[in-house]
Short mmCIF file of C-alpha atoms and ligand atoms in Angstrom, two decimals:
data_model
loop_
_atom_site.label_atom_id
_atom_site.label_comp_id
_atom_site.label_asym_id
_atom_site.label_seq_id
_atom_site.Cartn_x
_atom_site.Cartn_y
_atom_site.Cartn_z
CA MET A 1118 111.13 118.76 87.17
CA LYS A 1119 110.43 121.90 89.18
CA GLN A 1120 108.31 124.76 87.90
CA TYR A 1121 111.15 127.32 87.88
CA ASP A 1122 114.90 127.21 87.41
CA TYR A 1123 115.39 130.14 89.81
CA LEU A 1124 113.44 131.55 92.70
CA ILE A 1125 114.78 135.08 93.16
CA VAL A 1126 114.12 136.49 96.61
CA GLY A 1127 114.07 140.29 96.42
CA ALA A 1128 112.93 142.49 93.53
CA GLY A 1129 115.67 145.07 94.21
CA LEU A 1130 118.43 145.94 91.78
CA TYR A 1131 120.42 142.75 92.35
CA GLY A 1132 117.40 140.48 91.95
CA ALA A 1133 116.17 142.37 88.89
CA VAL A 1134 119.54 142.23 87.10
CA PHE A 1135 119.92 138.53 87.83
CA ALA A 1136 116.33 137.82 86.72
CA HIS A 1137 116.83 139.78 83.50
CA GLU A 1138 119.99 137.86 82.64
CA ALA A 1139 118.48 134.48 83.56
CA LYS A 1140 115.40 135.12 81.46
CA LYS A 1141 117.60 136.16 78.54
CA ALA A 1142 119.44 132.83 78.92
CA GLY A 1143 116.11 130.99 78.62
CA LYS A 1144 115.68 130.22 82.33
CA ARG A 1145 112.31 130.17 84.06
CA CYS A 1146 112.34 132.64 86.95
CA LEU A 1147 110.02 133.64 89.75
CA VAL A 1148 110.84 136.86 91.60
CA ILE A 1149 109.25 137.43 95.00
CA ASP A 1150 109.42 140.36 97.40
CA LYS A 1151 107.95 140.82 100.83
CA ARG A 1152 107.22 144.47 100.11
CA ASP A 1153 104.23 145.62 98.08
CA HIS A 1154 106.44 147.04 95.34
CA ILE A 1155 109.41 146.17 93.14
CA ALA A 1156 112.78 147.99 92.98
CA GLY A 1157 113.86 147.44 96.60
CA ASN A 1158 115.53 150.46 98.13
CA ILE A 1159 115.80 152.36 94.88
CA TYR A 1160 112.00 152.47 94.66
CA THR A 1161 110.56 155.80 93.55
CA GLU A 1162 106.86 156.56 93.86
CA PRO A 1163 104.93 159.37 92.21
CA VAL A 1164 103.52 162.02 94.56
CA GLU A 1165 102.01 165.15 92.99
CA GLY A 1166 103.67 164.06 89.76
CA ILE A 1167 107.12 164.02 91.44
CA ASN A 1168 109.19 160.84 91.75
CA VAL A 1169 109.86 160.50 95.46
CA HIS A 1170 112.85 158.38 96.53
CA ARG A 1171 111.14 156.56 99.40
CA TYR A 1172 114.23 154.92 100.89
CA GLY A 1173 116.62 157.85 100.51
CA ALA A 1174 118.05 159.91 97.67
CA HIS A 1175 119.64 157.80 94.95
CA ILE A 1176 121.98 159.27 92.36
CA PHE A 1177 123.37 156.90 89.78
CA HIS A 1178 127.10 157.39 89.18
CA THR A 1179 129.77 155.13 87.77
CA ASN A 1180 133.15 154.99 86.10
CA ASN A 1181 132.28 151.67 84.53
CA LYS A 1182 131.28 152.24 80.91
CA ALA A 1183 129.85 148.73 80.54
CA VAL A 1184 127.55 149.24 83.55
CA TRP A 1185 126.47 152.65 82.20
CA GLN A 1186 125.63 151.09 78.85
CA TYR A 1187 123.83 148.25 80.61
CA VAL A 1188 121.50 150.51 82.62
CA SER A 1189 120.96 152.75 79.62
CA GLN A 1190 119.08 149.86 77.97
CA PHE A 1191 116.37 150.25 80.57
CA ALA A 1192 116.17 154.02 81.02
CA GLU A 1193 117.29 157.27 79.58
CA PHE A 1194 119.35 159.17 82.14
CA ASN A 1195 119.13 162.93 82.62
CA ARG A 1196 122.07 165.27 83.21
CA TYR A 1197 121.58 165.61 86.98
CA THR A 1198 124.87 166.34 88.75
CA ASN A 1199 124.99 165.96 92.48
CA SER A 1200 126.02 169.30 94.01
CA PRO A 1201 124.77 169.36 97.59
CA VAL A 1202 124.97 172.53 99.63
CA ALA A 1203 125.58 172.83 103.35
CA ASN A 1204 123.43 175.06 105.51
CA TYR A 1205 125.19 176.14 108.71
CA HIS A 1206 122.81 178.35 110.68
CA GLY A 1207 121.64 179.94 107.44
CA GLU A 1208 125.15 180.33 105.91
CA ILE A 1209 125.30 178.38 102.66
CA TYR A 1210 128.46 176.55 101.55
CA ASN A 1211 129.12 174.42 98.49
CA MET A 1212 130.05 170.77 98.85
CA PRO A 1213 132.27 168.87 98.51
CA PHE A 1214 134.86 171.23 100.04
CA ASN A 1215 136.18 173.18 97.08
CA MET A 1216 137.26 176.66 96.02
CA ASN A 1217 133.67 177.94 96.23
CA THR A 1218 133.53 176.73 99.86
CA PHE A 1219 136.89 178.33 100.72
CA ASN A 1220 136.00 181.60 99.03
CA LYS A 1221 132.79 181.84 101.06
CA MET A 1222 134.49 180.78 104.28
CA TRP A 1223 137.62 182.96 104.10
CA GLY A 1224 137.35 185.24 101.08
CA VAL A 1225 140.36 183.53 99.48
CA VAL A 1226 140.44 183.54 95.69
CA THR A 1227 143.29 181.34 94.52
CA PRO A 1228 144.10 177.69 95.31
CA ALA A 1229 147.43 178.81 96.80
CA GLU A 1230 145.63 181.11 99.25
CA ALA A 1231 143.19 178.35 100.19
CA LYS A 1232 146.00 175.84 100.78
CA ALA A 1233 147.90 178.37 102.87
CA LYS A 1234 144.80 179.00 105.03
CA ILE A 1235 144.23 175.30 105.64
CA GLU A 1236 147.92 174.71 106.41
CA GLN A 1237 147.92 177.66 108.83
CA GLN A 1238 144.92 176.30 110.72
CA LYS A 1239 146.36 172.79 110.81
CA ALA A 1240 149.63 174.15 112.20
CA GLU A 1241 147.84 176.30 114.80
CA ALA A 1242 145.91 173.27 116.03
CA GLY A 1243 149.25 171.46 116.48
CA ILE A 1244 147.75 167.99 116.55
CA THR A 1245 150.32 165.30 115.78
CA GLU A 1246 148.54 162.16 116.92
CA PRO A 1247 144.76 162.56 116.66
CA LYS A 1248 143.00 160.82 119.56
CA ASN A 1249 139.46 161.16 118.27
CA LEU A 1250 137.45 162.18 115.22
CA GLU A 1251 137.49 165.87 116.17
CA GLU A 1252 141.31 165.96 116.31
CA GLN A 1253 141.57 163.90 113.15
CA ALA A 1254 139.29 166.28 111.20
CA ILE A 1255 141.07 169.39 112.46
CA SER A 1256 144.44 167.90 111.56
CA LEU A 1257 143.13 167.27 108.02
CA VAL A 1258 141.20 170.46 107.16
CA GLY A 1259 141.72 172.96 109.99
CA THR A 1260 139.31 174.39 112.54
CA ASP A 1261 136.86 176.49 110.48
CA ILE A 1262 135.75 173.72 108.11
CA TYR A 1263 135.60 171.30 111.02
CA GLU A 1264 133.51 173.62 113.21
CA LYS A 1265 131.00 174.66 110.55
CA LEU A 1266 130.79 171.73 108.15
CA VAL A 1267 131.96 168.55 109.89
CA LYS A 1268 131.32 168.71 113.64
CA GLY A 1269 127.52 168.96 113.89
CA TYR A 1270 126.76 166.82 110.84
CA THR A 1271 129.06 163.94 111.79
CA GLY A 1272 127.86 164.02 115.39
CA LYS A 1273 124.25 163.72 114.22
CA GLN A 1274 125.14 160.94 111.79
CA TRP A 1275 126.70 158.82 114.52
CA GLY A 1276 124.52 159.92 117.42
CA ARG A 1277 127.60 160.94 119.44
CA PRO A 1278 129.88 164.01 119.62
CA CYS A 1279 133.02 163.87 117.47
CA THR A 1280 135.20 163.85 120.59
CA GLU A 1281 133.69 160.47 121.45
CA LEU A 1282 134.13 158.98 117.99
CA PRO A 1283 137.29 157.14 116.95
CA ALA A 1284 139.72 158.95 114.62
CA PHE A 1285 139.79 156.10 112.08
CA ILE A 1286 136.24 156.85 110.87
CA ILE A 1287 137.64 159.61 108.69
CA LYS A 1288 140.91 158.67 107.06
CA ARG A 1289 140.69 161.67 104.76
CA LEU A 1290 138.27 164.45 103.91
CA PRO A 1291 137.90 165.18 100.22
CA VAL A 1292 139.24 168.66 99.50
CA ARG A 1293 139.27 170.00 95.97
CA PHE A 1294 141.22 173.07 94.88
CA THR A 1295 139.05 173.85 91.85
CA TYR A 1296 135.74 175.68 91.53
CA ASP A 1297 133.92 172.40 90.95
CA ASN A 1298 130.77 171.57 92.94
CA ASN A 1299 130.26 168.12 91.39
CA TYR A 1300 130.15 165.76 94.35
CA PHE A 1301 131.13 162.61 92.47
CA ASN A 1302 134.26 162.06 90.43
CA ALA A 1303 132.47 159.51 88.26
CA LEU A 1304 132.55 159.73 84.46
CA TYR A 1305 128.83 158.96 84.17
CA GLN A 1306 126.09 160.35 86.37
CA GLY A 1307 122.35 160.97 86.25
CA ILE A 1308 118.84 160.03 87.30
CA PRO A 1309 116.67 157.79 85.12
CA ASN A 1310 113.92 159.85 83.48
CA GLY A 1311 110.66 158.69 85.00
CA GLY A 1312 112.31 157.31 88.15
CA TYR A 1313 114.01 154.09 89.21
CA THR A 1314 110.85 152.01 89.54
CA ALA A 1315 110.17 152.35 85.80
CA MET A 1316 113.78 151.27 85.13
CA VAL A 1317 113.45 148.15 87.28
CA GLU A 1318 110.06 147.41 85.71
CA LYS A 1319 111.81 147.24 82.35
CA MET A 1320 114.47 144.92 83.74
CA LEU A 1321 111.72 142.62 84.98
CA ASP A 1322 109.77 142.76 81.74
CA GLY A 1323 108.41 139.27 81.02
CA VAL A 1324 109.49 137.87 84.41
CA GLU A 1325 106.86 136.61 86.85
CA VAL A 1326 106.84 138.70 90.02
CA ARG A 1327 104.86 138.06 93.21
CA LEU A 1328 104.71 140.82 95.83
CA ASN A 1329 103.86 140.67 99.54
CA VAL A 1330 105.53 137.26 99.80
CA ASP A 1331 107.97 136.73 102.66
CA TYR A 1332 110.34 133.96 101.66
CA LEU A 1333 111.36 133.12 105.18
CA ALA A 1334 107.74 132.74 106.30
CA GLU A 1335 106.98 130.25 103.51
CA LYS A 1336 110.42 128.86 102.78
CA GLU A 1337 109.52 125.19 102.63
CA GLN A 1338 106.71 125.70 100.10
CA LEU A 1339 108.63 128.18 97.99
CA ASP A 1340 111.78 126.05 97.85
CA LYS A 1341 109.73 123.29 96.19
CA LEU A 1342 109.06 125.59 93.24
CA ALA A 1343 112.58 126.11 91.94
CA ASP A 1344 115.87 124.30 91.43
CA LYS A 1345 117.92 127.16 92.84
CA VAL A 1346 117.42 130.21 95.01
CA VAL A 1347 118.99 133.65 94.62
CA TYR A 1348 118.56 135.26 98.04
CA THR A 1349 119.02 139.03 98.43
CA GLY A 1350 117.51 139.43 101.91
CA PRO A 1351 119.52 139.75 105.14
CA VAL A 1352 121.96 136.86 105.51
CA ASP A 1353 121.52 136.64 109.31
CA ALA A 1354 117.71 136.45 108.94
CA TYR A 1355 118.12 133.53 106.50
CA PHE A 1356 119.88 131.55 109.22
CA GLY A 1357 117.34 132.57 111.89
CA TYR A 1358 119.92 134.90 113.56
CA LYS A 1359 121.43 131.79 115.07
CA LEU A 1360 124.87 133.41 115.46
CA GLY A 1361 123.40 136.78 116.52
CA ALA A 1362 122.07 139.82 114.64
CA LEU A 1363 124.31 141.90 112.37
CA GLN A 1364 124.03 145.62 113.16
CA TYR A 1365 123.05 148.49 110.90
CA ARG A 1366 122.72 152.28 111.03
CA SER A 1367 119.25 153.34 110.10
CA VAL A 1368 117.70 156.48 108.67
CA ARG A 1369 114.24 157.88 109.31
CA PHE A 1370 112.47 160.03 106.73
CA GLU A 1371 109.72 162.58 107.31
CA THR A 1372 108.16 163.34 103.97
CA GLU A 1373 105.88 166.31 103.35
CA VAL A 1374 104.06 167.83 100.37
CA LEU A 1375 104.41 171.61 100.33
CA ASP A 1376 102.26 174.09 98.53
CA THR A 1377 105.15 175.87 96.87
CA ASP A 1378 106.91 175.11 93.61
CA ASN A 1379 110.44 175.43 94.98
CA TYR A 1380 111.33 175.05 98.65
CA GLN A 1381 115.12 175.06 98.83
CA GLY A 1382 116.43 175.48 95.29
CA ASN A 1383 118.50 172.29 95.36
CA ALA A 1384 117.86 168.55 95.59
CA VAL A 1385 120.15 168.04 98.61
CA VAL A 1386 120.79 170.45 101.47
CA ASN A 1387 122.87 169.20 104.42
CA TYR A 1388 122.22 170.82 107.79
CA THR A 1389 125.66 170.87 109.33
CA ASP A 1390 124.89 172.51 112.69
CA ALA A 1391 124.29 170.36 115.75
CA GLU A 1392 121.02 172.08 116.73
CA THR A 1393 118.90 171.15 113.67
CA PRO A 1394 117.77 167.60 114.46
CA TYR A 1395 117.83 166.28 110.89
CA THR A 1396 120.92 165.78 108.75
CA ARG A 1397 119.53 166.66 105.33
CA ILE A 1398 116.47 167.82 103.42
CA ILE A 1399 115.89 166.24 100.04
CA GLU A 1400 113.65 168.11 97.59
CA HIS A 1401 112.83 165.34 95.17
CA LYS A 1402 111.65 167.32 92.14
CA HIS A 1403 115.11 168.82 91.58
CA PHE A 1404 116.51 165.37 90.67
CA GLU A 1405 114.43 165.56 87.51
CA PHE A 1406 114.25 169.35 86.98
CA GLY A 1407 110.55 169.21 87.89
CA THR A 1408 108.23 172.09 87.15
CA GLN A 1409 105.20 170.87 89.13
CA PRO A 1410 103.23 173.50 91.08
CA LYS A 1411 103.87 171.70 94.40
CA THR A 1412 106.97 170.14 95.91
CA VAL A 1413 107.82 167.13 98.10
CA ILE A 1414 110.56 167.24 100.72
CA SER A 1415 112.01 164.57 103.00
CA ARG A 1416 113.80 165.41 106.22
CA GLU A 1417 116.41 162.75 107.00
CA TYR A 1418 117.16 161.77 110.58
CA SER A 1419 120.02 159.45 111.39
CA ALA A 1420 118.78 156.70 113.70
CA GLU A 1421 120.05 153.85 115.83
CA TRP A 1422 118.95 150.55 114.36
CA LYS A 1423 117.12 147.85 116.28
CA LYS A 1424 115.77 144.51 115.04
CA GLY A 1425 112.62 145.14 112.98
CA ASP A 1426 113.79 148.58 111.71
CA GLU A 1427 114.70 149.09 108.07
CA PRO A 1428 118.39 148.14 107.74
CA TYR A 1429 120.32 150.78 105.79
CA TYR A 1430 124.05 150.96 106.40
CA PRO A 1431 126.06 147.94 107.56
CA VAL A 1432 128.35 148.77 110.48
CA ASN A 1433 131.85 148.05 109.29
CA ASP A 1434 133.52 147.45 112.62
CA GLU A 1435 135.51 144.46 113.79
CA LYS A 1436 132.65 142.83 115.70
CA ASN A 1437 130.20 142.88 112.81
CA GLY A 1438 132.91 141.98 110.29
CA ALA A 1439 133.79 138.87 112.30
CA LEU A 1440 130.13 137.92 112.70
CA TYR A 1441 129.50 138.31 108.97
CA ALA A 1442 132.54 136.12 108.22
CA GLU A 1443 130.84 133.34 110.22
CA TYR A 1444 127.55 133.80 108.37
CA LYS A 1445 129.48 133.79 105.08
CA LYS A 1446 130.83 130.33 105.91
CA LEU A 1447 127.26 129.10 106.45
CA ALA A 1448 126.12 130.82 103.24
CA ASP A 1449 128.93 129.23 101.20
CA ALA A 1450 127.95 125.82 102.52
CA GLU A 1451 124.23 126.24 101.79
CA PRO A 1452 123.41 124.05 98.79
CA GLY A 1453 121.53 125.57 95.86
CA VAL A 1454 121.43 129.12 97.25
CA ILE A 1455 123.27 132.18 95.93
CA PHE A 1456 123.48 135.03 98.45
CA GLY A 1457 123.76 138.45 96.84
CA GLY A 1458 123.20 142.18 97.16
CA ARG A 1459 123.66 144.62 99.99
CA LEU A 1460 121.79 142.52 102.58
CA GLY A 1461 122.82 139.07 101.38
CA GLU A 1462 126.49 140.10 101.53
CA TYR A 1463 126.20 142.62 104.41
CA LYS A 1464 128.01 145.23 102.38
CA TYR A 1465 127.47 148.85 101.41
CA TYR A 1466 127.16 148.66 97.64
CA ASP A 1467 126.51 151.61 95.35
CA MET A 1468 124.06 150.78 92.56
CA ASP A 1469 126.74 150.42 89.91
CA LYS A 1470 128.65 147.92 92.04
CA VAL A 1471 125.50 145.87 92.68
CA ILE A 1472 124.94 145.67 88.92
CA GLU A 1473 128.57 144.75 88.32
CA VAL A 1474 128.47 141.93 90.86
CA ALA A 1475 125.04 140.63 89.81
CA LEU A 1476 126.16 140.53 86.18
CA SER A 1477 129.34 138.67 87.00
CA VAL A 1478 127.52 136.13 89.23
CA ALA A 1479 124.87 135.65 86.52
CA GLU A 1480 127.53 135.15 83.88
CA LYS A 1481 129.23 132.38 85.89
CA GLU A 1482 125.97 130.80 86.97
CA LEU A 1483 124.32 130.81 83.56
CA ALA A 1484 127.37 129.78 81.52
C1 FAD B 1884 120.13 155.86 102.29
C2 FAD B 1884 120.84 155.24 101.10
C3 FAD B 1884 121.16 156.03 100.00
C4 FAD B 1884 121.80 155.47 98.90
N1 FAD B 1884 122.13 156.28 97.85
C5 FAD B 1884 122.78 155.76 96.80
C6 FAD B 1884 123.20 156.60 95.71
O1 FAD B 1884 122.98 157.82 95.72
N2 FAD B 1884 123.85 156.02 94.67
C7 FAD B 1884 124.13 154.68 94.63
O2 FAD B 1884 124.72 154.21 93.64
N3 FAD B 1884 123.73 153.86 95.63
C8 FAD B 1884 123.07 154.37 96.72
N4 FAD B 1884 122.68 153.53 97.73
C9 FAD B 1884 122.87 152.07 97.59
C10 FAD B 1884 121.65 151.37 96.93
O3 FAD B 1884 120.51 151.56 97.73
C11 FAD B 1884 121.95 149.86 96.77
O4 FAD B 1884 123.04 149.71 95.89
C12 FAD B 1884 120.80 149.01 96.21
O5 FAD B 1884 119.57 149.31 96.79
C13 FAD B 1884 121.09 147.54 96.46
O6 FAD B 1884 120.14 146.71 95.83
P1 FAD B 1884 119.86 145.24 96.41
O7 FAD B 1884 119.02 144.55 95.41
O8 FAD B 1884 121.13 144.61 96.84
O9 FAD B 1884 119.05 145.49 97.79
P2 FAD B 1884 117.58 146.00 98.08
O10 FAD B 1884 117.22 147.13 97.19
O11 FAD B 1884 117.49 146.20 99.54
O12 FAD B 1884 116.66 144.75 97.66
C14 FAD B 1884 116.49 143.63 98.48
C15 FAD B 1884 115.02 143.23 98.42
O13 FAD B 1884 114.84 141.98 99.10
C16 FAD B 1884 113.59 142.01 99.72
N5 FAD B 1884 113.57 141.00 100.80
C17 FAD B 1884 114.35 140.97 101.90
N6 FAD B 1884 114.02 139.89 102.65
C18 FAD B 1884 113.03 139.25 101.99
C19 FAD B 1884 112.27 138.09 102.29
N7 FAD B 1884 112.46 137.36 103.40
N8 FAD B 1884 111.31 137.71 101.40
C20 FAD B 1884 111.07 138.43 100.28
N9 FAD B 1884 111.78 139.54 99.95
C21 FAD B 1884 112.74 139.95 100.81
C22 FAD B 1884 113.48 143.43 100.25
O14 FAD B 1884 112.13 143.77 100.51
C23 FAD B 1884 114.10 144.23 99.13
O15 FAD B 1884 113.12 144.71 98.23
C24 FAD B 1884 122.10 154.08 98.89
C25 FAD B 1884 121.80 153.29 99.99
C26 FAD B 1884 121.20 153.87 101.11
C27 FAD B 1884 120.95 153.02 102.30
#
C-alpha cells in the first residue's frame, strides 16, 4: 500500500480544490509545487501591508451560485467591482465602452445619440469585408473608439500593428448603452478579504504540502508515493515536449513601491496609446480599499513567450490547437494520471471555471 492516495502536482486553485475535496472524502493527499509558495498564479503577497497580485490582477467573478457559495467557505469577499479606466495621452475614458465613454468622447447624452454616432462612423468608413483587425474594429465601433481605445492597446498586446493582425481576433467589441462602468456582467464579483493566498491556505488546511519540489525532476521517486497523480503543470512538459512545445503569450510585470498613498485613483488603468510601452498599471491597494500610507504599482508589459518564461495565455490558433489535441491523446492514455487546470489542459480558464471543473472531476473520481 502506498503512502498517499493522491499526489497532487501544483498548489494552484485546481490542485487546492481537488485536494480539499479528496481530503474531505477521507483520502490521503500530498500536494507539491515547484514554486516556493502555494496558490499558483492567484498568489498574493503582502508588501507594505498591501496584497500584491504577483502574477497579474485577479478579480473573482462568476454567474455560478454554487461556485460562489463554494469559495465563500474559504474567504469573505469584498464589494470590489472591476471598473477599469483607459488613459489615452492623458484623456481618461471609462471602460468597458459605455455611455460614460461616449459622453466623454463625443458629448452625446442619450443612447440614441450614441448609437447614431457609431452608425455614422461605421457608414463613413464603408468597410464591408474587413481584411484585418483594424478594419474589423472600425466596422464594429467606428473610427474614434478604434483610434483612441483599441488601436494602440491591441497592437501592444499582440506585438504587431492592428493592420497586420487577422480580423477574426475580435469577433465583437462589447458596447453598452447604459451608464454602467462595471466591466463584468457576472452576478457575483469581489476580492477575498486578506488576499487569495489566505483563501488557498484555507482550502489546503490539514493537507500536507511540500514546496520547491519539481515533479518532473523527481518523477520516479514521487510516483512511488501515491496511487494516483493529479497533474496541473504544462501538459507538453509532462511528455518531455516530445511532440513540440505549445506556445503562450507572456506578460512581464515591473512592480514598484511608491511613497504616496494614492497613485492613480483606480486599481486598473489601461494605457491605450501606442507610445506608452506598457499596457496597464495595476495599483494593488484599490482591490481591497486600502488605506496604507504607501502604495504598490505594477506596470504590465505584453511579451513574446519563449521556453523557460512564465506561460500565461495559451495561443488559441489552429497550430497550437492541433498540437494540444495530440498531447490530449497521450494524456488520456496515461494510466493513473489526471491532467487538469490551465496548464494541464492548455486552456484559458477563469478562476470560477477552474473551480467548476476541479469539483466535477473530483466528484467523479471520488465517487
Ligand atoms: C494575467 C492573468 C490574469 C488573470 N486574471 C483573472 C481574473 O481577473 N479573474 C479570473 O477569474 N481569472 C483570471 N485569470 C485566470 C487564473 O489565473 C486561473 O484561472 C488560475 O490561476 C488557474 O489555476 P490552476 O491551478 O489551473 O493553475 P496555476 O495557478 O498555474 O497552478 C499550477 C501550479 O502547478 C505548479 N507546477 C507546474 N509544473 C510543476 C512541476 N513540474 N512540479 C511541481 N509543480 C508544478 C506551478 O508552479 C503552479 O503553482 C488570469 C490569468 C492570467 C494569466
